[in-house]
Amino acid sequence: MANPSPAKISVECPHCGFKQTEYTAAKSSMCRQCGRYFSPFAPETGLKLRVKEEAAAPQDSSIRQKFEDFWKRQRSCVVECFECGRKQQVSGAAMSTICPGCSAHIDLRDYKITSGFSRTIRTRGDVHLTAKGELGSNSVVCRSALVEGKLRGNLYCDDTATINFSGRIPGRLTAKHVIVERRADVDCFRRMRVSSIEIRGKMSGEIIAQTIVTIHKKGSLEGNVTAKAITVEKGGIFSGQLVIGQAAFTQGELLPERKLAAANTAEPGISGAAPQPLPAT
């Protein structure tokens, strides 16, 4: 009688969050996405709870959720490879794909952060930082993001980053387009680099925009701005230094060179030491 094959479980990489299948007896494994080693140990109780949740999910799903899932499957989007930059069209319901050019793995999942999180994320999906979440990752790359919690790490968005948070943001935020909502009151500790930004609430910090900065009605911005254009609607407030266009700094006039004449002063000759008298005998 043939021996049954060893059981396998689904494990998640603690570094990048990638899920893969490993044997239950495995002591260590290597992530197929980031190449780092980790321990795939997971308690059996967690597996039982996960199975129950997956079984109960279809019963609790509403008609609206089913319609959204169906609409997501019908849509398609164009994603770009992180490694070689090649673009391809994938289904909206896909969780991951492989680049046809360099065979690199591309993550397409959406991430929702509800507590402290410090892992690296690199996805073409969306990231939602909830009010109770705290993002401290050194590198998070996504398509778009909704920031409602504490951002302490580095966040880069290919598309739009929406800020609906009140407090200080010590992390670095870089995005193509940024929207500061009306209820937001943020103090950005680091310089924000964007293509364009819309401010509907209150914000303080330094902004470098490639195109335009827009301050809507009841919006407020305090800080230095460098952009090609700025629009302040009636009722909006801007306080700080403004540089429009490409700043061209000219070097100050140099002082004329002063030619110092070398003074040829004759140094007095140093005479040798006077001979000491010989001791008397």
Coordinates of C-alpha atoms in Angstrom, one line a residue:
M1 CA 0.0 0.0 0.0
A2 CA 1.4 3.4 -1.0
N3 CA 2.2 5.8 1.7
P4 CA 0.0 9.0 1.7
S5 CA 1.8 12.2 0.7
P6 CA 2.8 14.6 3.5
A7 CA 0.2 17.3 4.3
K8 CA 0.7 20.9 3.1
I9 CA -0.4 24.2 4.5
S10 CA -0.6 27.7 3.2
V11 CA 2.0 30.0 4.9
E12 CA 2.6 33.7 4.6
C13 CA 6.0 35.4 4.3
P14 CA 6.6 37.8 7.2
H15 CA 8.7 40.0 5.1
C16 CA 6.5 40.7 2.0
G17 CA 3.2 39.0 2.8
F18 CA 3.4 36.5 -0.1
K19 CA 1.4 33.3 0.4
Q20 CA 2.7 29.9 -0.7
T21 CA 2.2 26.2 0.1
E22 CA 4.7 24.3 2.3
Y23 CA 4.9 21.0 4.1
T24 CA 3.7 20.9 7.7
A25 CA 6.9 19.4 8.9
A26 CA 9.1 22.1 7.3
K27 CA 11.3 24.0 9.7
S28 CA 12.3 26.8 7.3
S29 CA 11.4 27.9 3.9
M30 CA 12.4 30.5 1.2
C31 CA 9.8 33.0 -0.1
R32 CA 9.3 32.7 -3.8
Q33 CA 8.7 36.4 -4.1
C34 CA 11.3 38.2 -2.1
G35 CA 13.8 35.3 -1.7
R36 CA 14.2 35.6 2.1
Y37 CA 14.1 32.7 4.5
F38 CA 11.5 32.4 7.3
S39 CA 9.9 29.8 9.6
P40 CA 6.5 28.5 8.2
F41 CA 5.4 27.4 11.7
A42 CA 1.7 28.0 12.2
P43 CA -0.6 26.6 15.0
E44 CA -3.3 24.2 14.1
T45 CA -6.0 26.2 15.9
G46 CA -5.4 29.1 13.5
L47 CA -5.9 26.7 10.6
K48 CA -9.3 25.5 12.0
L49 CA -10.5 29.0 12.5
R50 CA -9.5 30.0 9.1
V51 CA -11.4 27.1 7.5
K52 CA -14.5 28.0 9.4
E53 CA -14.3 31.6 8.3
E54 CA -13.8 30.6 4.7
A55 CA -16.8 28.3 4.9
A56 CA -19.1 30.9 6.5
A57 CA -18.1 33.7 4.1
P58 CA -20.4 32.8 1.2
Q59 CA -23.4 32.7 3.6
D60 CA -22.8 36.2 4.9
S61 CA -22.0 37.7 1.5
S62 CA -24.6 40.3 0.4
I63 CA -26.0 40.8 -3.1
R64 CA -24.0 44.0 -3.4
Q65 CA -20.8 42.2 -2.7
K66 CA -21.6 39.6 -5.2
F67 CA -22.4 42.3 -7.8
E68 CA -19.1 44.0 -7.0
D69 CA -17.1 40.8 -7.4
F70 CA -18.9 40.1 -10.7
W71 CA -18.2 43.6 -12.0
K72 CA -14.5 43.2 -10.9
R73 CA -14.1 40.0 -12.9
Q74 CA -15.5 41.7 -16.0
R75 CA -13.0 44.6 -15.8
S76 CA -9.4 44.5 -16.9
C77 CA -6.5 46.8 -16.1
V78 CA -3.0 47.4 -17.4
V79 CA -0.2 46.8 -15.0
E80 CA 3.5 47.5 -15.3
C81 CA 6.3 45.2 -14.2
F82 CA 8.4 46.4 -11.3
E83 CA 11.6 45.0 -12.8
C84 CA 11.6 45.6 -16.6
G85 CA 8.7 48.1 -16.9
R86 CA 6.8 46.0 -19.5
K87 CA 3.0 46.5 -19.5
Q88 CA 0.4 43.9 -19.8
Q89 CA -3.4 43.6 -19.5
V90 CA -4.8 41.4 -16.7
S91 CA -8.2 40.6 -15.3
G92 CA -9.6 42.7 -12.5
A93 CA -10.1 39.6 -10.3
A94 CA -6.5 38.4 -10.6
M95 CA -4.5 38.3 -7.4
S96 CA -1.0 38.0 -9.1
T97 CA 0.6 37.6 -12.4
I98 CA 3.9 36.8 -14.1
C99 CA 5.7 39.3 -16.3
P100 CA 5.9 37.9 -19.9
G101 CA 9.2 39.7 -20.4
C102 CA 11.4 38.9 -17.4
S103 CA 9.1 36.3 -15.6
A104 CA 9.1 38.4 -12.4
H105 CA 6.2 38.0 -10.0
I106 CA 3.7 40.9 -9.8
D107 CA 1.4 41.2 -6.8
L108 CA -2.1 42.6 -7.6
R109 CA -3.7 42.2 -4.2
D110 CA -5.3 45.0 -2.1
Y111 CA -4.0 45.5 1.5
K112 CA -6.1 46.8 4.4
I113 CA -4.0 47.8 7.5
T114 CA -5.9 47.7 10.7
S115 CA -3.0 47.6 13.2
G116 CA 0.7 48.0 13.4
F117 CA 2.4 47.0 10.2
S118 CA 6.1 47.1 9.3
R119 CA 6.5 44.7 6.3
T120 CA 7.5 45.7 2.8
I121 CA 4.6 45.9 0.3
R122 CA 5.1 46.1 -3.5
T123 CA 1.7 45.7 -5.3
R124 CA -0.2 47.1 -8.2
G125 CA -3.3 47.0 -6.0
D126 CA -4.6 49.5 -3.4
V127 CA -3.6 50.1 0.2
H128 CA -6.0 51.2 2.9
L129 CA -4.5 52.5 6.1
T130 CA -7.5 52.5 8.6
A131 CA -7.9 54.9 11.5
K132 CA -6.6 52.2 13.9
G133 CA -3.7 51.2 11.6
E134 CA -0.1 52.3 11.8
L135 CA 2.2 51.9 8.8
G136 CA 5.9 51.8 9.7
S137 CA 7.3 50.0 6.6
N138 CA 10.4 51.3 5.0
S139 CA 9.0 50.8 1.5
V140 CA 5.3 50.5 0.4
V141 CA 4.6 50.7 -3.3
C142 CA 1.0 50.6 -4.5
R143 CA -1.4 51.9 -7.2
S144 CA -3.5 54.1 -4.9
A145 CA -3.8 54.6 -1.2
L146 CA -6.3 55.9 1.4
V147 CA -4.5 57.2 4.5
E148 CA -6.7 57.4 7.7
G149 CA -4.2 56.3 10.2
K150 CA -0.6 57.0 11.3
L151 CA 2.0 57.0 8.5
R152 CA 5.5 56.6 9.8
G153 CA 7.2 54.8 6.9
N154 CA 7.6 55.5 3.2
L155 CA 4.6 55.3 0.9
Y156 CA 4.8 55.6 -2.9
C157 CA 1.6 55.7 -5.1
D158 CA 1.5 55.4 -8.8
D159 CA -1.9 57.1 -9.0
T160 CA -3.8 58.9 -6.2
A161 CA -3.2 59.1 -2.5
T162 CA -6.1 60.4 -0.4
I163 CA -5.4 61.8 3.1
N164 CA -8.3 61.8 5.6
F165 CA -6.3 62.0 8.8
S166 CA -5.7 64.6 11.6
G167 CA -2.3 64.7 13.1
R168 CA 1.4 64.6 12.3
I169 CA 2.8 62.5 9.4
P170 CA 6.4 61.8 10.1
G171 CA 6.7 59.4 7.1
R172 CA 7.5 60.2 3.4
L173 CA 4.6 60.4 0.9
T174 CA 5.2 60.4 -2.9
A175 CA 2.3 60.2 -5.3
K176 CA 1.1 61.2 -8.7
H177 CA -1.9 63.0 -7.3
V178 CA -2.7 63.8 -3.6
I179 CA -6.1 64.8 -2.2
V180 CA -6.3 66.3 1.3
E181 CA -9.9 65.8 2.4
R182 CA -12.0 68.5 4.2
R183 CA -11.9 66.9 7.6
A184 CA -8.1 66.4 7.4
D185 CA -5.7 68.5 9.4
V186 CA -2.2 67.2 8.8
D187 CA 1.3 68.3 9.6
C188 CA 3.8 66.7 7.1
F189 CA 7.3 66.5 8.7
R190 CA 9.0 65.6 5.4
R191 CA 8.9 67.2 2.0
M192 CA 6.1 65.9 -0.2
R193 CA 6.8 65.3 -3.9
V194 CA 3.7 65.1 -6.1
S195 CA 2.6 65.7 -9.7
S196 CA -0.4 67.6 -8.5
I197 CA -2.3 68.1 -5.2
E198 CA -5.7 69.3 -4.1
I199 CA -6.1 70.7 -0.6
R200 CA -9.7 70.8 0.8
G201 CA -8.8 70.7 4.5
K202 CA -5.8 71.9 6.5
M203 CA -2.2 71.1 5.8
S204 CA 1.2 72.3 6.8
G205 CA 4.5 71.2 5.1
E206 CA 6.7 71.7 2.1
I207 CA 5.4 70.7 -1.3
I208 CA 7.2 70.2 -4.6
A209 CA 4.7 69.7 -7.4
Q210 CA 5.5 69.1 -11.1
T211 CA 2.3 70.7 -12.3
I212 CA -0.3 72.5 -10.1
V213 CA -1.3 73.1 -6.5
T214 CA -5.0 73.7 -5.9
I215 CA -6.4 75.1 -2.6
H216 CA -10.1 74.8 -2.6
K217 CA -12.7 76.8 -0.6
K218 CA -12.1 76.5 3.2
G219 CA -8.8 74.9 2.5
S220 CA -5.6 76.0 4.2
L221 CA -1.9 75.4 3.4
E222 CA 1.0 76.6 5.4
G223 CA 4.5 76.0 4.1
N224 CA 6.8 76.5 1.1
V225 CA 5.6 75.5 -2.3
T226 CA 7.5 74.9 -5.6
A227 CA 5.2 74.3 -8.6
K228 CA 4.5 75.4 -12.1
A229 CA 1.1 76.9 -11.1
I230 CA -1.0 77.5 -8.0
T231 CA -4.8 78.1 -7.7
V232 CA -6.3 79.5 -4.5
E233 CA -10.1 79.6 -4.6
K234 CA -12.1 82.3 -2.8
G235 CA -12.1 81.3 0.9
G236 CA -8.8 79.4 0.7
I237 CA -5.7 80.4 2.6
F238 CA -2.0 80.1 1.7
S239 CA 0.8 81.1 3.9
G240 CA 4.5 80.6 3.0
Q241 CA 7.1 81.1 0.3
L242 CA 6.1 80.4 -3.3
V243 CA 8.3 79.5 -6.3
I244 CA 6.5 79.4 -9.6
G245 CA 8.2 77.6 -12.5
Q246 CA 11.7 76.3 -12.5
A247 CA 13.8 78.2 -10.0
A248 CA 16.9 79.6 -11.6
F249 CA 19.4 80.7 -9.1
T250 CA 22.2 82.9 -10.3
Q251 CA 25.6 82.9 -8.7
G252 CA 26.6 86.0 -6.9
E253 CA 29.3 88.2 -8.4
L254 CA 32.7 87.1 -7.3
L255 CA 35.0 89.6 -5.6
P256 CA 38.0 90.7 -7.7
E257 CA 41.0 88.7 -7.1
R258 CA 43.5 90.4 -4.9
K259 CA 47.1 90.0 -5.9
L260 CA 49.2 89.9 -2.8
A261 CA 52.7 91.1 -3.4
A262 CA 55.2 88.9 -1.7
A263 CA 57.3 91.0 0.6
N264 CA 60.9 90.0 0.2
T265 CA 62.2 91.0 3.6
A266 CA 65.7 90.1 4.4
E267 CA 65.8 88.0 7.5
P268 CA 68.6 88.9 9.8
G269 CA 71.4 86.4 10.0
I270 CA 71.3 84.2 13.1
S271 CA 74.7 84.1 14.7
G272 CA 76.0 81.0 16.2
A273 CA 76.1 80.4 19.9
A274 CA 78.9 82.1 21.7
P275 CA 81.7 79.8 22.8
Q276 CA 81.5 79.0 26.5
P277 CA 84.7 79.4 28.5
L278 CA 86.6 76.3 29.5
P279 CA 86.5 75.3 33.1
A280 CA 89.5 76.3 35.2
T281 CA 91.9 73.6 36.2

